[in-house]
Structures are given as structure tokens and as C-alpha cells.
Coordinates of C-alpha atoms in Angstrom, one line a residue:
T9 CA -107.4 -38.7 -53.3
F10 CA -104.9 -40.4 -51.1
I11 CA -104.4 -40.6 -47.3
G12 CA -101.9 -37.8 -47.0
G13 CA -102.4 -36.1 -50.3
T14 CA -104.2 -35.5 -53.6
V15 CA -103.4 -35.1 -57.3
P16 CA -105.2 -33.5 -60.2
E17 CA -107.9 -35.6 -61.8
D18 CA -106.1 -35.8 -65.1
T19 CA -102.9 -37.2 -63.6
P20 CA -101.8 -40.3 -65.6
V21 CA -102.3 -43.6 -63.9
E22 CA -100.0 -46.6 -64.5
T23 CA -101.5 -49.9 -63.2
T24 CA -99.5 -53.0 -62.4
H25 CA -101.5 -56.2 -61.9
I26 CA -99.9 -58.9 -59.7
C27 CA -101.9 -62.0 -60.7
L28 CA -102.2 -65.5 -59.4
N29 CA -100.7 -66.9 -62.6
G30 CA -102.2 -70.4 -62.1
A31 CA -101.1 -70.8 -58.5
G32 CA -102.4 -74.1 -57.1
C33 CA -103.8 -75.3 -53.8
P34 CA -101.0 -76.8 -51.7
V35 CA -103.3 -79.6 -50.7
C36 CA -105.0 -80.8 -53.9
G37 CA -103.1 -78.9 -56.5
E38 CA -106.2 -77.4 -58.1
E39 CA -106.0 -73.9 -59.5
L40 CA -107.0 -71.3 -57.0
T41 CA -110.2 -69.3 -57.4
L42 CA -109.9 -65.5 -57.4
L43 CA -111.1 -64.2 -54.0
G44 CA -110.5 -60.5 -54.6
A45 CA -107.8 -58.0 -55.1
D46 CA -106.2 -55.2 -53.1
S47 CA -105.5 -51.9 -54.9
R48 CA -103.1 -49.3 -53.6
K49 CA -102.1 -46.0 -55.3
R50 CA -99.0 -44.0 -54.8
V51 CA -97.8 -40.7 -56.1
E52 CA -94.7 -41.3 -58.3
F53 CA -92.4 -39.0 -60.2
R54 CA -90.4 -39.2 -63.4
P55 CA -88.3 -36.3 -64.5
G56 CA -90.8 -33.8 -65.8
H57 CA -94.1 -35.1 -64.5
F58 CA -96.0 -36.8 -61.8
Y59 CA -98.1 -39.9 -62.2
V60 CA -100.1 -42.3 -60.1
L61 CA -98.7 -45.8 -59.7
E62 CA -101.5 -48.2 -59.0
T63 CA -100.7 -51.7 -57.9
V64 CA -103.5 -54.3 -57.9
V65 CA -102.6 -57.6 -56.1
Q66 CA -104.9 -60.5 -56.5
T67 CA -105.7 -63.0 -53.7
G68 CA -106.8 -66.6 -54.5
I69 CA -108.3 -69.5 -52.6
C70 CA -109.2 -73.1 -53.2
L71 CA -112.9 -73.6 -52.5
E72 CA -112.3 -77.2 -51.4
H73 CA -109.6 -76.3 -48.9
P74 CA -110.2 -72.6 -47.9
H75 CA -108.3 -72.8 -44.6
D76 CA -105.0 -74.1 -46.2
S77 CA -104.9 -72.3 -49.6
L78 CA -105.3 -68.6 -49.1
F79 CA -102.6 -67.1 -51.3
T80 CA -101.5 -63.6 -52.3
P81 CA -98.6 -63.3 -54.7
E82 CA -95.7 -61.0 -53.7
G83 CA -96.0 -57.5 -55.1
P84 CA -93.3 -54.9 -56.0
D85 CA -90.8 -53.8 -53.4
F86 CA -91.7 -50.4 -52.0
I87 CA -89.3 -48.4 -49.8
V88 CA -92.2 -47.4 -47.5
P89 CA -94.7 -50.3 -47.9
G90 CA -97.7 -48.4 -46.5
G91 CA -96.7 -45.0 -47.7
V92 CA -98.2 -42.7 -50.3
L93 CA -95.0 -42.0 -52.2
G94 CA -93.5 -44.2 -54.9
N95 CA -89.9 -45.2 -54.7
E96 CA -88.5 -42.6 -57.1
L97 CA -90.4 -39.8 -55.4
V98 CA -89.1 -40.8 -52.0
C99 CA -85.6 -40.7 -53.3
K100 CA -86.1 -37.4 -55.0
V101 CA -87.4 -35.8 -51.8
I102 CA -84.4 -37.1 -49.9
V103 CA -81.9 -35.9 -52.4
D104 CA -83.5 -32.6 -53.0
K105 CA -83.2 -31.8 -49.3
H106 CA -80.0 -33.4 -48.3
A107 CA -77.9 -32.8 -51.5
D108 CA -79.5 -29.5 -52.7
G109 CA -80.7 -27.9 -49.4
L110 CA -84.3 -27.7 -50.4
P111 CA -86.5 -27.9 -47.2
L112 CA -89.5 -30.1 -47.2
H113 CA -92.0 -27.3 -46.9
R114 CA -90.6 -25.7 -50.1
Q115 CA -90.8 -29.1 -51.9
S116 CA -94.4 -29.3 -50.8
K117 CA -95.2 -25.9 -52.2
R118 CA -93.4 -26.8 -55.4
F119 CA -95.5 -29.9 -55.8
A120 CA -98.7 -27.9 -55.1
R121 CA -97.9 -25.7 -58.1
K122 CA -98.3 -28.8 -60.2
G123 CA -101.6 -29.6 -58.4
V124 CA -100.1 -32.4 -56.3
N125 CA -101.0 -31.9 -52.6
L126 CA -98.4 -33.6 -50.4
P127 CA -98.1 -31.8 -47.1
D128 CA -94.6 -31.4 -45.6
G129 CA -95.8 -33.6 -42.7
T130 CA -96.4 -36.5 -45.2
L131 CA -92.9 -35.9 -46.7
S132 CA -91.3 -35.8 -43.3
R133 CA -92.9 -39.1 -42.1
N134 CA -91.6 -40.8 -45.3
V135 CA -88.1 -39.4 -44.9
I136 CA -87.9 -40.5 -41.2
A137 CA -89.4 -43.9 -41.9
T138 CA -87.0 -44.6 -44.6
A139 CA -84.0 -43.4 -42.5
A140 CA -84.9 -46.1 -39.9
L141 CA -84.0 -48.7 -42.6
A142 CA -81.0 -46.8 -44.1
Q143 CA -79.3 -46.3 -40.7
H144 CA -78.2 -50.0 -41.0
I145 CA -76.1 -49.0 -44.0
V146 CA -74.6 -46.1 -42.0
H147 CA -73.7 -48.5 -39.2
A148 CA -71.7 -50.5 -41.8
M149 CA -70.1 -47.3 -43.0
R150 CA -68.9 -46.5 -39.5
D151 CA -67.2 -49.9 -39.4
E152 CA -65.4 -49.0 -42.6
L153 CA -64.2 -45.7 -41.1
L154 CA -62.9 -47.5 -38.0
D155 CA -60.7 -49.7 -40.2
S156 CA -59.1 -46.6 -41.8
P157 CA -55.5 -45.6 -40.8
W158 CA -56.6 -42.0 -40.5
L159 CA -59.7 -40.0 -40.0
Q160 CA -60.6 -36.3 -40.0
G161 CA -63.6 -34.6 -38.5
D162 CA -65.4 -31.4 -37.7
A163 CA -68.7 -30.2 -36.2
T164 CA -71.2 -27.3 -36.5
G165 CA -74.3 -26.1 -34.6
Y166 CA -77.6 -27.8 -35.6
P167 CA -80.6 -26.4 -33.8
I168 CA -83.3 -29.0 -32.9
L169 CA -86.9 -28.3 -32.1
V170 CA -87.8 -30.2 -28.9
G171 CA -91.4 -30.5 -27.5
N172 CA -94.3 -28.3 -28.3
L173 CA -92.9 -25.1 -26.8
G174 CA -91.6 -23.8 -30.1
R175 CA -88.1 -23.5 -28.8
T176 CA -84.9 -24.9 -30.3
H177 CA -82.2 -26.8 -28.5
P178 CA -78.6 -26.0 -29.5
G179 CA -77.8 -29.4 -31.1
Q180 CA -74.6 -30.4 -32.9
L181 CA -73.9 -32.0 -36.2
W182 CA -70.6 -34.0 -36.4
V183 CA -68.9 -35.4 -39.4
Y184 CA -66.2 -38.1 -39.6
S185 CA -64.5 -39.0 -42.9
N186 CA -61.5 -40.9 -44.4
G187 CA -61.8 -39.1 -47.8
E188 CA -63.9 -41.9 -49.3
T189 CA -66.8 -42.2 -46.8
A190 CA -68.4 -39.6 -44.6
V191 CA -70.6 -40.4 -41.6
F192 CA -72.6 -37.6 -39.9
Q193 CA -74.0 -37.7 -36.4
C194 CA -76.5 -35.5 -34.6
S195 CA -76.4 -34.9 -30.9
M196 CA -78.1 -32.7 -28.3
T197 CA -74.8 -31.4 -27.0
K198 CA -71.3 -30.7 -28.2
H199 CA -69.6 -32.6 -25.4
G200 CA -66.4 -34.4 -26.2
D201 CA -68.0 -37.8 -25.1
I202 CA -70.0 -37.8 -28.4
P203 CA -67.0 -38.2 -30.8
R204 CA -65.2 -40.3 -28.2
E205 CA -68.1 -42.8 -28.1
F206 CA -68.4 -42.8 -31.9
L207 CA -64.6 -43.6 -32.3
E208 CA -64.4 -46.1 -29.5
G209 CA -62.1 -48.9 -30.5
Y210 CA -60.4 -46.8 -33.3
E211 CA -56.7 -46.9 -33.7
G212 CA -55.0 -44.5 -36.1
I213 CA -54.6 -40.8 -36.7
W214 CA -57.4 -38.3 -35.8
L215 CA -57.1 -35.0 -37.8
A216 CA -59.2 -32.1 -36.4
D217 CA -58.9 -28.6 -35.3
G218 CA -57.8 -27.6 -31.8
A219 CA -61.3 -27.6 -30.2
S220 CA -61.2 -29.0 -26.6
N221 CA -64.1 -31.3 -27.3
Y222 CA -61.7 -33.5 -29.3
N223 CA -59.4 -34.0 -26.4
A224 CA -61.3 -37.0 -25.3
V225 CA -60.7 -38.6 -28.7
A226 CA -57.0 -38.0 -28.4
D227 CA -57.0 -39.8 -25.1
L228 CA -58.2 -43.0 -26.7
A229 CA -55.6 -45.7 -26.7
G230 CA -53.9 -46.0 -30.1
V231 CA -55.1 -42.6 -31.4
E232 CA -52.6 -39.9 -32.5
R233 CA -53.9 -36.4 -32.9
A234 CA -53.0 -34.4 -35.9
G235 CA -53.6 -30.7 -36.3
C236 CA -55.1 -28.5 -39.0
W237 CA -52.9 -25.8 -40.5
S238 CA -55.9 -24.1 -42.0
H239 CA -57.3 -23.3 -38.6
G240 CA -53.9 -22.1 -37.5
R241 CA -53.7 -19.9 -40.6
R242 CA -57.2 -18.5 -39.9
Y243 CA -56.0 -17.1 -36.5
V244 CA -53.0 -15.5 -38.1
F245 CA -55.2 -14.1 -40.9
D246 CA -57.5 -12.5 -38.4
A247 CA -54.6 -10.7 -36.9
R248 CA -53.2 -9.2 -40.1
D249 CA -54.6 -5.7 -39.5
E250 CA -53.6 -5.7 -35.9
H251 CA -49.9 -6.6 -36.1
V252 CA -47.5 -6.4 -39.1
A253 CA -45.7 -9.6 -38.1
A254 CA -48.8 -11.6 -39.0
L255 CA -48.0 -11.0 -42.6
E256 CA -44.7 -12.8 -42.2
G257 CA -46.5 -15.7 -40.6
L258 CA -49.1 -15.8 -43.4
G259 CA -46.3 -15.9 -46.0
L260 CA -44.6 -18.9 -44.4
I261 CA -47.9 -20.8 -44.1
R262 CA -48.7 -20.0 -47.7
D263 CA -45.4 -21.4 -48.8
L264 CA -46.1 -24.6 -46.8
F265 CA -49.4 -25.0 -48.6
M266 CA -47.8 -24.5 -51.9
T267 CA -45.4 -27.3 -51.3
E268 CA -48.3 -29.6 -50.3
R269 CA -49.9 -29.1 -53.8
T270 CA -47.0 -31.1 -55.2
A271 CA -46.7 -33.5 -52.2
M272 CA -50.3 -34.7 -52.4
T273 CA -49.8 -35.9 -56.0
L274 CA -47.0 -38.3 -55.0
S275 CA -47.0 -41.8 -53.6
L276 CA -46.6 -42.1 -49.8
P277 CA -42.8 -42.8 -49.9
E278 CA -42.2 -40.0 -52.3
R279 CA -44.5 -37.7 -50.3
L280 CA -42.5 -38.4 -47.1
A281 CA -39.2 -37.5 -48.9
H282 CA -40.7 -34.4 -50.5
R283 CA -42.0 -33.2 -47.1
D284 CA -38.6 -33.8 -45.5
T285 CA -37.0 -31.7 -48.2
H286 CA -39.5 -28.9 -48.7
A287 CA -42.0 -28.8 -45.8
A288 CA -39.7 -29.5 -42.8
P289 CA -37.5 -26.4 -43.3
L290 CA -40.7 -24.2 -43.6
V291 CA -42.1 -25.8 -40.5
A292 CA -38.8 -25.0 -38.7
R293 CA -39.0 -21.4 -39.8
I294 CA -42.7 -21.1 -38.6
R295 CA -41.6 -22.6 -35.2
A296 CA -38.9 -19.9 -34.9
W297 CA -41.4 -17.2 -35.8
V298 CA -43.8 -18.5 -33.1
D299 CA -41.1 -18.6 -30.5
R300 CA -39.9 -15.2 -31.3
W301 CA -43.3 -13.5 -31.1
R302 CA -44.7 -15.6 -28.3
L303 CA -42.1 -14.0 -25.9
D304 CA -42.8 -10.5 -27.3
E305 CA -43.7 -8.0 -24.6
D306 CA -46.8 -6.9 -26.4
V307 CA -48.1 -10.4 -26.8
I308 CA -47.5 -11.2 -23.1
R309 CA -49.2 -8.0 -22.0
R310 CA -52.2 -8.5 -24.3
P311 CA -52.9 -12.2 -24.3
K312 CA -56.5 -11.7 -25.7
S313 CA -55.4 -9.8 -28.7
A314 CA -55.9 -11.4 -32.1
F315 CA -52.2 -11.7 -32.7
A316 CA -51.5 -13.2 -29.3
K317 CA -54.3 -15.8 -29.9
A318 CA -52.8 -16.7 -33.2
V319 CA -49.2 -17.2 -31.9
N320 CA -50.4 -19.1 -28.8
Y321 CA -52.8 -21.3 -30.8
L322 CA -49.9 -22.4 -33.0
H323 CA -47.7 -23.0 -29.9
R324 CA -50.3 -25.1 -28.1
Q325 CA -51.1 -27.2 -31.2
W326 CA -47.5 -27.6 -32.4
A327 CA -47.1 -31.4 -31.7
A328 CA -50.3 -32.1 -33.6
L329 CA -49.5 -29.6 -36.4
E330 CA -46.1 -31.1 -37.2
L331 CA -47.3 -34.8 -37.2
F332 CA -47.8 -34.7 -40.9
L333 CA -44.1 -34.6 -41.4
K334 CA -43.9 -38.2 -40.0
R335 CA -47.2 -39.4 -41.4
P336 CA -47.4 -39.1 -45.2
E337 CA -50.9 -40.5 -45.4
I338 CA -52.5 -37.4 -43.8
E339 CA -53.2 -34.0 -45.2
V340 CA -52.0 -30.8 -43.5
H341 CA -55.6 -29.6 -42.9
N342 CA -59.1 -31.0 -42.4
N343 CA -60.7 -28.7 -45.0
R344 CA -62.5 -31.7 -46.5
S345 CA -64.5 -32.0 -43.3
E346 CA -65.5 -28.4 -43.5
L347 CA -66.5 -28.8 -47.1
L348 CA -68.7 -31.8 -46.1
L349 CA -70.4 -29.7 -43.5
R350 CA -71.0 -26.9 -46.0
G351 CA -74.1 -28.7 -47.6
P352 CA -75.9 -29.0 -44.2
V353 CA -74.9 -25.5 -43.2
V354 CA -76.4 -24.0 -46.5
G355 CA -79.5 -26.1 -46.0
R356 CA -79.7 -25.0 -42.4
K357 CA -80.1 -21.4 -43.6
A358 CA -83.3 -22.5 -45.4
W359 CA -84.9 -24.8 -42.9
L360 CA -83.5 -23.1 -39.8
F361 CA -83.7 -26.2 -37.5
A362 CA -84.5 -29.8 -37.3
G363 CA -88.2 -30.3 -36.5
S364 CA -87.5 -33.0 -33.9
P365 CA -84.7 -35.2 -32.5
D366 CA -85.9 -38.0 -34.8
G367 CA -85.8 -35.7 -37.8
A368 CA -82.3 -34.6 -36.8
D369 CA -81.2 -38.3 -36.6
A370 CA -82.8 -39.0 -40.0
S371 CA -81.0 -36.0 -41.5
A372 CA -77.7 -37.4 -40.3
V373 CA -78.4 -40.7 -42.0
W374 CA -79.2 -39.0 -45.3
F375 CA -76.3 -36.6 -45.1
S376 CA -74.0 -39.6 -44.6
L377 CA -75.3 -41.5 -47.7
V378 CA -75.6 -38.5 -50.0
A379 CA -72.1 -37.0 -49.1
S380 CA -70.5 -40.4 -49.4
C381 CA -72.0 -40.9 -52.8
M382 CA -70.6 -37.6 -53.9
L383 CA -67.1 -38.6 -52.5
Q384 CA -67.4 -41.7 -54.7
G385 CA -68.4 -39.7 -57.7
V386 CA -71.8 -41.4 -58.1
D387 CA -75.3 -39.9 -58.3
P388 CA -77.1 -40.2 -54.9
M389 CA -80.4 -40.5 -56.7
A390 CA -79.2 -43.6 -58.7
Y391 CA -77.7 -45.1 -55.6
L392 CA -80.8 -44.7 -53.4
C393 CA -83.2 -45.9 -56.1
D394 CA -81.1 -49.1 -56.5
V395 CA -80.4 -49.8 -52.8
L396 CA -83.6 -48.9 -50.9
P397 CA -86.3 -51.0 -52.6
G398 CA -86.5 -54.4 -50.9
F399 CA -84.0 -53.3 -48.3
G400 CA -85.9 -55.0 -45.5
K401 CA -85.2 -58.4 -47.0
K402 CA -81.4 -57.9 -47.0
T403 CA -79.2 -60.0 -44.7
P404 CA -76.6 -58.2 -42.5
S405 CA -73.8 -59.4 -44.9
Q406 CA -75.8 -58.0 -47.9
V407 CA -76.3 -54.7 -46.1
R408 CA -72.5 -54.4 -45.7
E409 CA -72.1 -54.6 -49.4
L410 CA -74.5 -51.6 -49.9
T411 CA -72.3 -48.9 -48.5
P412 CA -71.6 -46.2 -51.1
A413 CA -67.9 -47.1 -51.3
R414 CA -68.6 -50.8 -51.9
W415 CA -71.6 -50.1 -54.2
A416 CA -69.5 -47.8 -56.3
A417 CA -66.6 -50.3 -56.4
A418 CA -68.9 -53.1 -57.5
R419 CA -70.3 -50.9 -60.3
R420 CA -66.8 -50.0 -61.5
A421 CA -65.8 -53.6 -61.5
A422 CA -68.9 -54.6 -63.5
T423 CA -68.1 -51.9 -66.0
L424 CA -64.5 -53.1 -66.4
T425 CA -65.7 -56.7 -66.8
V426 CA -68.2 -55.8 -69.6
V427 CA -65.5 -53.8 -71.5

């Protein structure tokens, strides 16, 4: 029986003894006398089975100098020192929820089928407590993003349970990415000050859709706003059954995306030349199409029709949409941001809402680390199991080296060195 859970009686127990190993009195040098030992048990997991990890740490004392010699050797590094979960089980719970969309209450039920009683409240406390440490890595990841020449972002609704009234608040989940690192942020509103404050001090290109809550970001000194052709295409697609001219616009945008398949495989100078040759003429034709239909009598008379919204969206966003012709480093869309949000959105269908503002902030931390690991092509489980134990002893400079991008780069460099 544990504080916060139980396991079947026949669960295997692995015991680690942390002994005095001949430690001596700092005054007289005599070997310490065993005073006692502290035993703590945690539930741990290896693929396929649970087991109990018992740690017994001895404490010694010199009988001649009891006030100066009390000594307890340092034990193993646990992610949650006073928690009931072992390191691998903590990481498994985090990854199962934030990479695979399995809510904590379902994980608790799955554990119970194995006879392991770990209430979802226990799991939640461990996830939130660990996020309080890992958020320092996310702060370092934000610094990496602000050094990037371009960023893209998006947002989605993220209901948050507030207080004891059983009502949810319409929170927001934001994501910012440079294609190698992704940082998520939860907020109680979708006001434009949220991304503006996150990107304060950033100088570069901001690629996003035409939502007005990104206007404040575009107003930052040194920021150029780029537009998303996928969002523009979506408006035109929605109008395809309403107006036959939408099919012409869809065809032109399709041809633009086809040219980008080749462009994105080229170096930056080659991409700029390719876009000048192939994309620029298509953009000019789309501009002519927009101008022709924006002045159409039917569009003017019915400004709220799907076709009018499509044409007017492209017109309003035009300066941002054509920026990619001058900036070869950016893509023509921010689809990657939408893909990054897909994991949380799928998970949201299962857990419906964040249980508290602290839980929402913790989820943002774990979404950031898990998604960034996937962008780097590394297993989030392997990363967390390596980085989190002993994290509290790391210096700020060491923490900066633990971001998924730098961790993955160090592993790749080590592999090349060995070969």
C-alpha cells in the first residue's frame, strides 16, 4: 500500500540499498555506526509489467561525535522526490497523454485492470509537479525561437475548468514554431496581447493566418507578417458550390502549391530563382483574378456570401501572402502549425477540458517538449527519461543544453564520433 495508490500483493519488488560504504566521522575519522535506514517504495513500469522499486537509504553516526557526524549518503535521482511514481512511469504517463491523447482517467482505469490502483488525481499531481521543473527547458526553447529568422504559429480553443462550479472557461492554446522547435502556451483569453508578449523582442518573419489577434504581433518593431495560402485556399474551396469562378481560383492556387513542391527541395538562392520563374507569374494571375471578381456586382451586393469572403480575404491579406516571393526561407503556408495543434485537438476530444489553470499550463509544457522531440525525430520517452532525473541539480547553462533540439544534436554528434 502506498500513499496515493496500491498494487497487487504479488507485484515484484526490486530493492536498491544505499549504504554507508565505510563513511567516516569528519572529526575523528572513525567509521560511522549505522543509526537506521529510510525505506521508500514507488510504483515503476517496464514495458509489459509493473514492479515496486524500493529504495533503502542508510543513515550513520559517530557515537563519539554525534552532533557533527550524522550522515546519509545520496540516493538515486527521482523526478518527483516525494512522489509515488518511479521515473519511467512518470515519463510514460506524460507521453501517453501528450503524445497519444490518452487522458489521465483512462490511464488510471488501464492501470486498475492490472491491479495497480493509481487514481487520476495522483497522476495529475505528478504531471503538474514535474512540469514545474520542465518549464525551465521550455523557457530556453523560447529563447531559441526568438533567435530564428522566421516563425509560424496558430491557436485553437482549449476549455479550462475554473473553480468548483463545474464550468469551463474558453481558454486558448497557442503554438509557435520554427520547424525544429515548437513551444505551446495556454491562456485564459485569445487576445492579441498574448502572442505579442510571447514574441516581445523578436525580429524576423511571422507566418500566420489572417486572424486579427495577430495584428499586435505584426506591429512589433522588426517583424514582417507573412500570410498563409492554405487559409486563403480554404475560403475559395468553401465557395466552390456557390460560384463557378471559385473553381478557377482553386486551380491557380493548386498550381502554386505544385510549384512549391519543387521549390522546397532547393537551396535558398535556388528557391528564390525558382519562385521568381514559376511562382511569381501564378501569383500575378491570382491577383488579376481577385481584382476582376472583387469588383463584380454580385460580390459587391452580397459581401457576406462565401465567394465574396474568399475574394476579399485574399485582397486584404495580399501583402502578407506575396511576401514569400521575396523571402525564400519561409513556406507559403503555416500548415505545420496546424499539424502541431492536431495532437492536442485529438486529445481534447477525449479529456474535454483542462482540469485547472495549473493543469493547462502543465499541458503546454509537455506539448512543447513532446512535439519538439517529434520534430527532431527522437522518442519523447527516451528524451524525458534521460533529461528529467536529477534535473533540479542542473545549472542554468546546463538547462539550455537540454532543449530537444540541442539534446538531439548532441546525440547525433556522439553517434558520428563513435562511428
